[in-house]
mmCIF file of C-alpha atoms in Angstrom:
data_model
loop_
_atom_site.group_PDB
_atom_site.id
_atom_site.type_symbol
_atom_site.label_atom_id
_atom_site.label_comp_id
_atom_site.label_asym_id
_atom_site.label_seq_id
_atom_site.Cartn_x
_atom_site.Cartn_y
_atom_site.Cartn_z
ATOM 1 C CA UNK A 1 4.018 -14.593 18.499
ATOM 2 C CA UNK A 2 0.955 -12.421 18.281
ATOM 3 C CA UNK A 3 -1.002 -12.055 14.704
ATOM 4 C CA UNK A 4 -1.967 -8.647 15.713
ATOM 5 C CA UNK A 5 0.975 -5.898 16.090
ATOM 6 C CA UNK A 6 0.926 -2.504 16.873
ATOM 7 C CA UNK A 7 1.765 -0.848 13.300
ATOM 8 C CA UNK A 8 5.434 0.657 13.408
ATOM 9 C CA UNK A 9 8.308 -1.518 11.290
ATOM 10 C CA UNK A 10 10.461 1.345 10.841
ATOM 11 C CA UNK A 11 10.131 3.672 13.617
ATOM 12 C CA UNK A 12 10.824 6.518 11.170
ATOM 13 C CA UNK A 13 11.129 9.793 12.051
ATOM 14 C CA UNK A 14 9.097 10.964 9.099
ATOM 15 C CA UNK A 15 6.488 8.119 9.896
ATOM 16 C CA UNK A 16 2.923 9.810 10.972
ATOM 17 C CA UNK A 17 0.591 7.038 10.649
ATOM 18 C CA UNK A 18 -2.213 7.259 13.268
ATOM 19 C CA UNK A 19 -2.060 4.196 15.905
ATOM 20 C CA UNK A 20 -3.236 0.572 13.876
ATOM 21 C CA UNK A 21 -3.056 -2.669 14.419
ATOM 22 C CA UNK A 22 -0.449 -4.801 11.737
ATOM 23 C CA UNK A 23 -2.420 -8.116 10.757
ATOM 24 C CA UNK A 24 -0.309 -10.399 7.874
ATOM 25 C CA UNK A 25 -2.888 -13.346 7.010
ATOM 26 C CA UNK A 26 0.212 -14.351 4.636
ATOM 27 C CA UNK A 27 3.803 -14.576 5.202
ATOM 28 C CA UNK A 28 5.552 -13.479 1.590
ATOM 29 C CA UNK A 29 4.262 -11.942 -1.545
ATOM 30 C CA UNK A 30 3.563 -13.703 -5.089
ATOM 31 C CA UNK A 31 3.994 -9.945 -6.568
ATOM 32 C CA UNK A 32 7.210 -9.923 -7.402
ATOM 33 C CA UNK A 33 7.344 -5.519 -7.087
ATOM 34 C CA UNK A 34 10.387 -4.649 -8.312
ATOM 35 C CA UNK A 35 10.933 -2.000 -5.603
ATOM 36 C CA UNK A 36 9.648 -4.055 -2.684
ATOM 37 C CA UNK A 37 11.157 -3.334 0.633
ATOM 38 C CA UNK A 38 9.595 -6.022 2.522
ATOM 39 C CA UNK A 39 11.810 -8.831 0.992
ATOM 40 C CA UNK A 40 15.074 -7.174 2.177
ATOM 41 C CA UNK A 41 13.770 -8.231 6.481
ATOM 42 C CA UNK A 42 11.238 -11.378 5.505
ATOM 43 C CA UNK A 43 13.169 -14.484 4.641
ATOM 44 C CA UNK A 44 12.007 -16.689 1.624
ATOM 45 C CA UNK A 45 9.743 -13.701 0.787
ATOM 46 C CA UNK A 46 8.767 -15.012 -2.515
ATOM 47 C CA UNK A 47 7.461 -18.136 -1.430
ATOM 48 C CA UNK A 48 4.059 -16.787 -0.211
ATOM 49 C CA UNK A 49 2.601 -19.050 2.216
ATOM 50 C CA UNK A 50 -0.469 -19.043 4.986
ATOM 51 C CA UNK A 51 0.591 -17.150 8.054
ATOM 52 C CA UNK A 52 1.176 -19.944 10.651
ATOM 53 C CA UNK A 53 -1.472 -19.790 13.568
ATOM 54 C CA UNK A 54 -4.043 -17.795 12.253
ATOM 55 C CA UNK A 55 -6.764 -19.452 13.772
ATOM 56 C CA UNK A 56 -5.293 -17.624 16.838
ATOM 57 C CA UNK A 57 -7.144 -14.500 15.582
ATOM 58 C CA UNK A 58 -10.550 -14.376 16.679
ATOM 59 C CA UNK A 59 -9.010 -15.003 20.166
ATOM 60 C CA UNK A 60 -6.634 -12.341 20.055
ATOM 61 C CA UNK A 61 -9.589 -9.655 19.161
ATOM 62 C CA UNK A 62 -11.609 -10.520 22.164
ATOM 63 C CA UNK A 63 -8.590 -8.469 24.004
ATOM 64 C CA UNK A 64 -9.553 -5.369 22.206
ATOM 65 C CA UNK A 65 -11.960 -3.039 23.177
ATOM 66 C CA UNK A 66 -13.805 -2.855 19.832
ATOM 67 C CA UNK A 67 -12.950 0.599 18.219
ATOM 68 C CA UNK A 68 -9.585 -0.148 16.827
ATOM 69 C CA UNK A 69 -8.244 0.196 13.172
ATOM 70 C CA UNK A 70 -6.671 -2.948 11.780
ATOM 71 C CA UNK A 71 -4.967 -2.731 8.474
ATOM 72 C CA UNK A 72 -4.443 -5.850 6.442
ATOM 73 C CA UNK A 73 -1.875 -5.918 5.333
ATOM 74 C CA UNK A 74 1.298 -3.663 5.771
ATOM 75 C CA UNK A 75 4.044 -5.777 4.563
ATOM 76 C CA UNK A 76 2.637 -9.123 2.357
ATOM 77 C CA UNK A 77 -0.691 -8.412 0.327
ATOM 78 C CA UNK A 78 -3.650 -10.290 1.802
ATOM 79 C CA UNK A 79 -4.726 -11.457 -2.106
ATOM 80 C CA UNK A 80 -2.471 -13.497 -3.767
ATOM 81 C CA UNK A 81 -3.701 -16.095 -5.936
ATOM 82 C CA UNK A 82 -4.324 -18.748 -3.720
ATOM 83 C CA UNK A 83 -6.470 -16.558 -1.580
ATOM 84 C CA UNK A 84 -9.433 -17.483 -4.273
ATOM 85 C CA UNK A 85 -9.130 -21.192 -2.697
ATOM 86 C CA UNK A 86 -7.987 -21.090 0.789
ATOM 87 C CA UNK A 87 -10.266 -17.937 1.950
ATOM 88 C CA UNK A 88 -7.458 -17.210 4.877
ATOM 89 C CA UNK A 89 -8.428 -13.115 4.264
ATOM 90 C CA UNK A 90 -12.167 -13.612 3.862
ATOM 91 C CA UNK A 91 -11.762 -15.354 7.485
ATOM 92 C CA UNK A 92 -9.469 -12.028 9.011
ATOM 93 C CA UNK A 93 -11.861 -10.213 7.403
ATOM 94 C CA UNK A 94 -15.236 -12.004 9.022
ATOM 95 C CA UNK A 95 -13.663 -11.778 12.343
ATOM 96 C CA UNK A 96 -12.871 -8.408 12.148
ATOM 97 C CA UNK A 97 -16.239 -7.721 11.290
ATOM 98 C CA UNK A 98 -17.587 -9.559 14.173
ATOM 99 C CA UNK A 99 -15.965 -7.762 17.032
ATOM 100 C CA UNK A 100 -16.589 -4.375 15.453
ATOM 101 C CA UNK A 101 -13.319 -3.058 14.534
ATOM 102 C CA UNK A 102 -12.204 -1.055 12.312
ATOM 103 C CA UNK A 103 -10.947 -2.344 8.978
ATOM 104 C CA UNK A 104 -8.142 -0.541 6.316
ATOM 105 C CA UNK A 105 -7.317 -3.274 3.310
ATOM 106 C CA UNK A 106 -3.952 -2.295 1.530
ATOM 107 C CA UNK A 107 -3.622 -4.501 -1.964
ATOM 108 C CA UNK A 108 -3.008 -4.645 -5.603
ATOM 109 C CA UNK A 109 -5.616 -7.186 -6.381
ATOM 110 C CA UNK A 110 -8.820 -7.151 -7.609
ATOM 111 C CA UNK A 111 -9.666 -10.481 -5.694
ATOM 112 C CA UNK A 112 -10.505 -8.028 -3.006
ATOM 113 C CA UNK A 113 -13.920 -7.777 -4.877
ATOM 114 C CA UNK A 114 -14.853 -11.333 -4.107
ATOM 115 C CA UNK A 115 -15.350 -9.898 -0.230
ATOM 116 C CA UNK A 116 -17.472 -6.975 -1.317
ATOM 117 C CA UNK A 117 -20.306 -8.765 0.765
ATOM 118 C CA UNK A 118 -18.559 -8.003 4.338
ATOM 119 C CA UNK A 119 -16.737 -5.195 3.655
ATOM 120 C CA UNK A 120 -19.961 -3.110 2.549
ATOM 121 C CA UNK A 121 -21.490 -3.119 5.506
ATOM 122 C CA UNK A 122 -18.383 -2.482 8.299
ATOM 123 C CA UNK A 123 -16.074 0.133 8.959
ATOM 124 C CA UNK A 124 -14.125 -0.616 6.342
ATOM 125 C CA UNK A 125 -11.829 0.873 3.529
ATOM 126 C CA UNK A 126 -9.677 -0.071 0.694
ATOM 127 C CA UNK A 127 -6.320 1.179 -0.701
ATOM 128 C CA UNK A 128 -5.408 -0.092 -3.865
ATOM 129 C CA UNK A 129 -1.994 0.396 -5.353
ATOM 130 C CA UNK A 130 -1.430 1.605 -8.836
ATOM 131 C CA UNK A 131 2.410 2.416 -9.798
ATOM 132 C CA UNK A 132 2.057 2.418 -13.970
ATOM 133 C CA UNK A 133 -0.321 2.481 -16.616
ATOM 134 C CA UNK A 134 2.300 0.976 -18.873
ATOM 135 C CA UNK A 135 4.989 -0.449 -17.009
ATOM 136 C CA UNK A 136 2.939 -2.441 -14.487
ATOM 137 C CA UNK A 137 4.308 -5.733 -15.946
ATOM 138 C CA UNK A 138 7.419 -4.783 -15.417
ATOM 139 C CA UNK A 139 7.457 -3.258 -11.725
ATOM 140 C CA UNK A 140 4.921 -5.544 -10.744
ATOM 141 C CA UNK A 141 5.145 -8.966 -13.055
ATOM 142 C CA UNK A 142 3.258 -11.087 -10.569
ATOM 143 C CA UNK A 143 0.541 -8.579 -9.591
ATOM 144 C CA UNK A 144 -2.976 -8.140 -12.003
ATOM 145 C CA UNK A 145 -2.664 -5.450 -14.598
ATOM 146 C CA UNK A 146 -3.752 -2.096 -13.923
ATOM 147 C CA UNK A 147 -6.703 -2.146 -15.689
ATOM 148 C CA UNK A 148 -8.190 -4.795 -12.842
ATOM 149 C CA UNK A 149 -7.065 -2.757 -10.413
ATOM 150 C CA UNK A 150 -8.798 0.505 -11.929
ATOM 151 C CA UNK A 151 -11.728 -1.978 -12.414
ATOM 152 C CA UNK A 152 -11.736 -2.739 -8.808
ATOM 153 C CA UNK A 153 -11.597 0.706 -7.748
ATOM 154 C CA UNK A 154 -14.509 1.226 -9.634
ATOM 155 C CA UNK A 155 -16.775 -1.540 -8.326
ATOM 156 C CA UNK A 156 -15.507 -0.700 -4.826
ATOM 157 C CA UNK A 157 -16.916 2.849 -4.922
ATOM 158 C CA UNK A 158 -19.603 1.834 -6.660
ATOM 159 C CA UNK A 159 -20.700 -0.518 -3.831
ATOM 160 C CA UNK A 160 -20.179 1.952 -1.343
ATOM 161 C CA UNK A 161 -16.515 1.060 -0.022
ATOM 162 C CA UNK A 162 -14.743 4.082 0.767
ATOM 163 C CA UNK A 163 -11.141 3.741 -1.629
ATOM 164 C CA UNK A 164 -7.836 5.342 -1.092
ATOM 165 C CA UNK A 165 -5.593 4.767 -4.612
ATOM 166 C CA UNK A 166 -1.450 3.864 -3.543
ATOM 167 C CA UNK A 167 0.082 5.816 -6.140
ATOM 168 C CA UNK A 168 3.633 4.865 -4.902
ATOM 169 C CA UNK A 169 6.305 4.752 -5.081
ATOM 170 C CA UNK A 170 6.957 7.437 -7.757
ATOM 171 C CA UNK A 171 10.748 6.611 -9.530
ATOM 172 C CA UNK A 172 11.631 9.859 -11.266
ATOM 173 C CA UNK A 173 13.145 8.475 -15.233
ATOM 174 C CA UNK A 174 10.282 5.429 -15.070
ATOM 175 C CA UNK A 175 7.295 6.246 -13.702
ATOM 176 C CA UNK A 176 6.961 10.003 -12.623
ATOM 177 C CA UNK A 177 6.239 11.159 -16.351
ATOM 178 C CA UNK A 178 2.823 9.245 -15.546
ATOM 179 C CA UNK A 179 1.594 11.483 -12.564
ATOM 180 C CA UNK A 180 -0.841 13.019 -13.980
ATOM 181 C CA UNK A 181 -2.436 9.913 -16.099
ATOM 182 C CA UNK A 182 -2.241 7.806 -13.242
ATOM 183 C CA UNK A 183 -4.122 10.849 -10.561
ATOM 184 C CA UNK A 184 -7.045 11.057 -13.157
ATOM 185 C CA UNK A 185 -7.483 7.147 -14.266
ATOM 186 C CA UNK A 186 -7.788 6.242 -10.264
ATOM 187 C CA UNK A 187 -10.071 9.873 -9.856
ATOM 188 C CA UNK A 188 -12.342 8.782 -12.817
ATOM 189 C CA UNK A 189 -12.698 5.141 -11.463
ATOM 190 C CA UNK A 190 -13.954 6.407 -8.207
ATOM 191 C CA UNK A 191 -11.148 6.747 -5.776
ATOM 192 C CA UNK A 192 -11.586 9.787 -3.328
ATOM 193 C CA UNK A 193 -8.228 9.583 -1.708
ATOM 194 C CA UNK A 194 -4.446 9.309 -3.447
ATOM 195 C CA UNK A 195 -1.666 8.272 -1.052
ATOM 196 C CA UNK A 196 2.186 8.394 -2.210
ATOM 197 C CA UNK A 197 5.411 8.547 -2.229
ATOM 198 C CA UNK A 198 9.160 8.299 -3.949
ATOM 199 C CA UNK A 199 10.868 5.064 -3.715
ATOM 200 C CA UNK A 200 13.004 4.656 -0.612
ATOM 201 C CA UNK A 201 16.173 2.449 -1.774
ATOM 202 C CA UNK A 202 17.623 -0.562 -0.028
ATOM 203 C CA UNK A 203 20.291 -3.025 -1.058
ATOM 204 C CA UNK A 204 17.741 -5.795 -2.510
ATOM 205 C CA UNK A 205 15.365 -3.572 -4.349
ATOM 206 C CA UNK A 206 17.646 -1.123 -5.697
ATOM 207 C CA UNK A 207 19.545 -4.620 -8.020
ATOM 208 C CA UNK A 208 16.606 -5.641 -8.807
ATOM 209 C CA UNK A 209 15.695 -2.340 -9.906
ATOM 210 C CA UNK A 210 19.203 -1.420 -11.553
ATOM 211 C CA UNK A 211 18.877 -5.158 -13.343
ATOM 212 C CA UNK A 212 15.420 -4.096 -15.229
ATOM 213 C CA UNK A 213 16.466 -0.302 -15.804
ATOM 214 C CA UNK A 214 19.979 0.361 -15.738
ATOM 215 C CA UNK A 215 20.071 3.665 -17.622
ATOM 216 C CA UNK A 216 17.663 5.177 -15.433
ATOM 217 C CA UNK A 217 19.216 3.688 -11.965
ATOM 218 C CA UNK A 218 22.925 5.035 -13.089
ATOM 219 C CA UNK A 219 21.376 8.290 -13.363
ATOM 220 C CA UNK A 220 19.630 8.019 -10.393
ATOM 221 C CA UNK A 221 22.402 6.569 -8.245
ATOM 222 C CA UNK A 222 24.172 10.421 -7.373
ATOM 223 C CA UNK A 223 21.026 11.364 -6.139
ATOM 224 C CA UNK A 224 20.375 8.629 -3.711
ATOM 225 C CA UNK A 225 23.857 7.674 -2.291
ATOM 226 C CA UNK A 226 25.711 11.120 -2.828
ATOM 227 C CA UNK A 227 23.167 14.431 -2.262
ATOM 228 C CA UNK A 228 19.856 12.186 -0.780
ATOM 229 C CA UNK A 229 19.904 11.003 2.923
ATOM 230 C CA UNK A 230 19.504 8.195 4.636
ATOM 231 C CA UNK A 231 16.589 7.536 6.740
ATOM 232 C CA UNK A 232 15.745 4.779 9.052
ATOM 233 C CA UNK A 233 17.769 2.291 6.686
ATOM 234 C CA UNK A 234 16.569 3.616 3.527
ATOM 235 C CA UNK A 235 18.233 6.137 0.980
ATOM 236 C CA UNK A 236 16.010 8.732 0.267
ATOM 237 C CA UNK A 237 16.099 11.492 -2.813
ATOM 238 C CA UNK A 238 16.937 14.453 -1.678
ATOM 239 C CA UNK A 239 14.262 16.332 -0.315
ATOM 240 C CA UNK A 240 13.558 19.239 -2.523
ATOM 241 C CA UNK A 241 13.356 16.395 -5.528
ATOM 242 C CA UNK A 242 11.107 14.531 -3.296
ATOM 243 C CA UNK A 243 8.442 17.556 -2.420
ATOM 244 C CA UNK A 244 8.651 18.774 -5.981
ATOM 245 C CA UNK A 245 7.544 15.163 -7.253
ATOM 246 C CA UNK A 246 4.766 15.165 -4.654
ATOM 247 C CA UNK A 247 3.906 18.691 -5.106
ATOM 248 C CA UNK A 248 2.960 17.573 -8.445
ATOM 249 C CA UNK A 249 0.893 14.908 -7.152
ATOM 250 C CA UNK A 250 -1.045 17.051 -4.904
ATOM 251 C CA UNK A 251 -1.703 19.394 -7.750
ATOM 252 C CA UNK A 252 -2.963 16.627 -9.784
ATOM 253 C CA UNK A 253 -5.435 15.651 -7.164
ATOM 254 C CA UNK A 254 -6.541 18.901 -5.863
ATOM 255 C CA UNK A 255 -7.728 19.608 -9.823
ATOM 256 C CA UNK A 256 -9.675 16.690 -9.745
ATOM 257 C CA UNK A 257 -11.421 17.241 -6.162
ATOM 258 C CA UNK A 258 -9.676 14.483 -4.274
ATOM 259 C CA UNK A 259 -7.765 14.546 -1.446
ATOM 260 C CA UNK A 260 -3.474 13.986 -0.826
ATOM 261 C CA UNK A 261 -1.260 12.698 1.217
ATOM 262 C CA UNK A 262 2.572 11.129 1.083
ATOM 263 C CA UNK A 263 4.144 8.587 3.587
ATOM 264 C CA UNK A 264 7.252 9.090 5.202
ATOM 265 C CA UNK A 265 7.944 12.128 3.208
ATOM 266 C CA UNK A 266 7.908 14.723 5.651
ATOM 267 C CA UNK A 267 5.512 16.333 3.278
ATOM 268 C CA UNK A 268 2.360 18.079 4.660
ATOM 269 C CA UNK A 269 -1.147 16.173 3.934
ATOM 270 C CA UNK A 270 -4.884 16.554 3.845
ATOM 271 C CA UNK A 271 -5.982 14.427 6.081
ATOM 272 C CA UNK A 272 -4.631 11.005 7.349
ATOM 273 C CA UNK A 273 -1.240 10.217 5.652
ATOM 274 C CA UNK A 274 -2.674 6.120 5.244
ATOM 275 C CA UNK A 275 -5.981 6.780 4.218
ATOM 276 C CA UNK A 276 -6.961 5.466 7.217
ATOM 277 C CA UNK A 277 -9.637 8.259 8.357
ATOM 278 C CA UNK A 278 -11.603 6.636 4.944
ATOM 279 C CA UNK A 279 -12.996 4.149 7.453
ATOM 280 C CA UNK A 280 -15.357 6.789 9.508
ATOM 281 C CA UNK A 281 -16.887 7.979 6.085
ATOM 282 C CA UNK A 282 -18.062 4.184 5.834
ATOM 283 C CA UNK A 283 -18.890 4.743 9.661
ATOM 284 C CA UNK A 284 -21.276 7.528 9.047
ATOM 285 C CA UNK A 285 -22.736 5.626 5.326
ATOM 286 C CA UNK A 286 -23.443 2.647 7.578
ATOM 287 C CA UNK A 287 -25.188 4.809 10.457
ATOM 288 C CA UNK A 288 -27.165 6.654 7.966
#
């Protein structure tokens, strides 16, 4: 099985990211999100472990023909703790480096700033994920707090790393009433992109959801499984709730001079929906 996929797990109609390259140097997540939808197709998902045959990767990039966008990772995040000992990213990451490609990092660690080093001088940019200012323990208990993450951000861009922020999913009755904190803590710490979206239900996520906030899920259920749609496997708000919550996003970012977009929404954006157009800017840094 190859280590490098083309990026496209839900063939989704609303789905407009630009052509990638899907690398997992872990199979699982330690995270524990609360609204993950990777756990509901990867078995044993929260037993993180090394991706078996890695090694294979600095073969499989020879193939290539050097200007293609890899983005690491799309389904398990490449830092979880044991990341600080076994290095399995930092190796990804070398190798990308090495063969020229093009690099888009997607985490909610701040152990992405051990690799500052490699990633400062490639084609290279980094999405961070930030969901709550004050509920981050609780829709993320195995992730770092939010104030790492804004750290990161921070040390990123001040470094010269191009960084998207992942303000996503937004859960109207538990995190939406935070748009506009969240927009300007990840603006003021340095991030020149926002990326996000409402949370797409699925079987798994939506009881582990229901289990932590019950109120807000009851409330919530009507507009999922009786007026939303269903997309691709997912149950989706409806889509006037959904533009209105990420008109309010866009908003927030426009007023603080950084750019939008949402994935899978159907909703227009500024530039690439994944951030992934971040990666030239380091092109033209690096040229300079």
């Amino acid at each position: 099985m190859m280590l490098l996929r083309p990026f496209d797990p839900w063939r989704s109609s609303l789905c407009t990211c630009p052509a990638k390259l899907s690398l997992n140097p872990y199979t699982g997540c330690a995270h524990g999100c609360l609204y993950c939808y990777a756990s509901s197709y990867i078995r044993g998902f929260s037993e993180c472990r090394p991706k078996v045959g890695i090694g294979r990767l600095s073969s499989e990039t020879k193939k290539l023909h050097g200007d293609e966008l890899v983005s690491l990772s799309n389904s398990s995040d490449p830092y979880p703790p044991m990341e600080r000992e076994l290095g399995i990213t930092r190796y990804c990451i070398s190798v990308i480096k090495e063969r020229g490609l093009r690099l888009q990092i997607v985490t909610k660690s701040d152990i992405v700033l051990r690799d500052v080093d490699l990633l400062s001088n490639m084609r290279a940019a980094v999405s961070i994920t930030l969901t709550s200012l004050r509920l981050d323990s609780r829709l993320e208990p195995g992730a770092p707090p939010s104030s790492l993450r804004l750290r990161a951000i921070r040390r990123l861009t001040d470094d010269g790393i191009p960084v998207a922020a992942r303000i996503d999913p937004i859960i109207p009755g538990i995190n939406d009433s935070e748009i506009d904190a969240l927009v300007e803590s990840v603006a003021d710490a340095g991030a020149s992109y926002v990326i996000s979206s409402t949370y797409k239900a699925r079987q798994d996520s939506w009881r582990r959801l229901y289990f932590a906030f019950p109120k807000v899920m009851e409330y919530l259920r009507p507009m999922y499984f009786e007026q939303g749609e269903r997309v691709g496997g997912y149950r989706y708000l409806p889509a006037e709730i959904r533009h209105a919550i990420l008109s309010r996003i866009r908003e927030a970012c426009h007023e603080h001079g950084i750019g939008f977009s949402s994935c899978r929404e159907g909703f227009v954006s500024d530039a690439s929906c994944d951030g992934s157009h971040l990666t030239e800017a380091q092109k033209q840094r690096i040229l300079r």
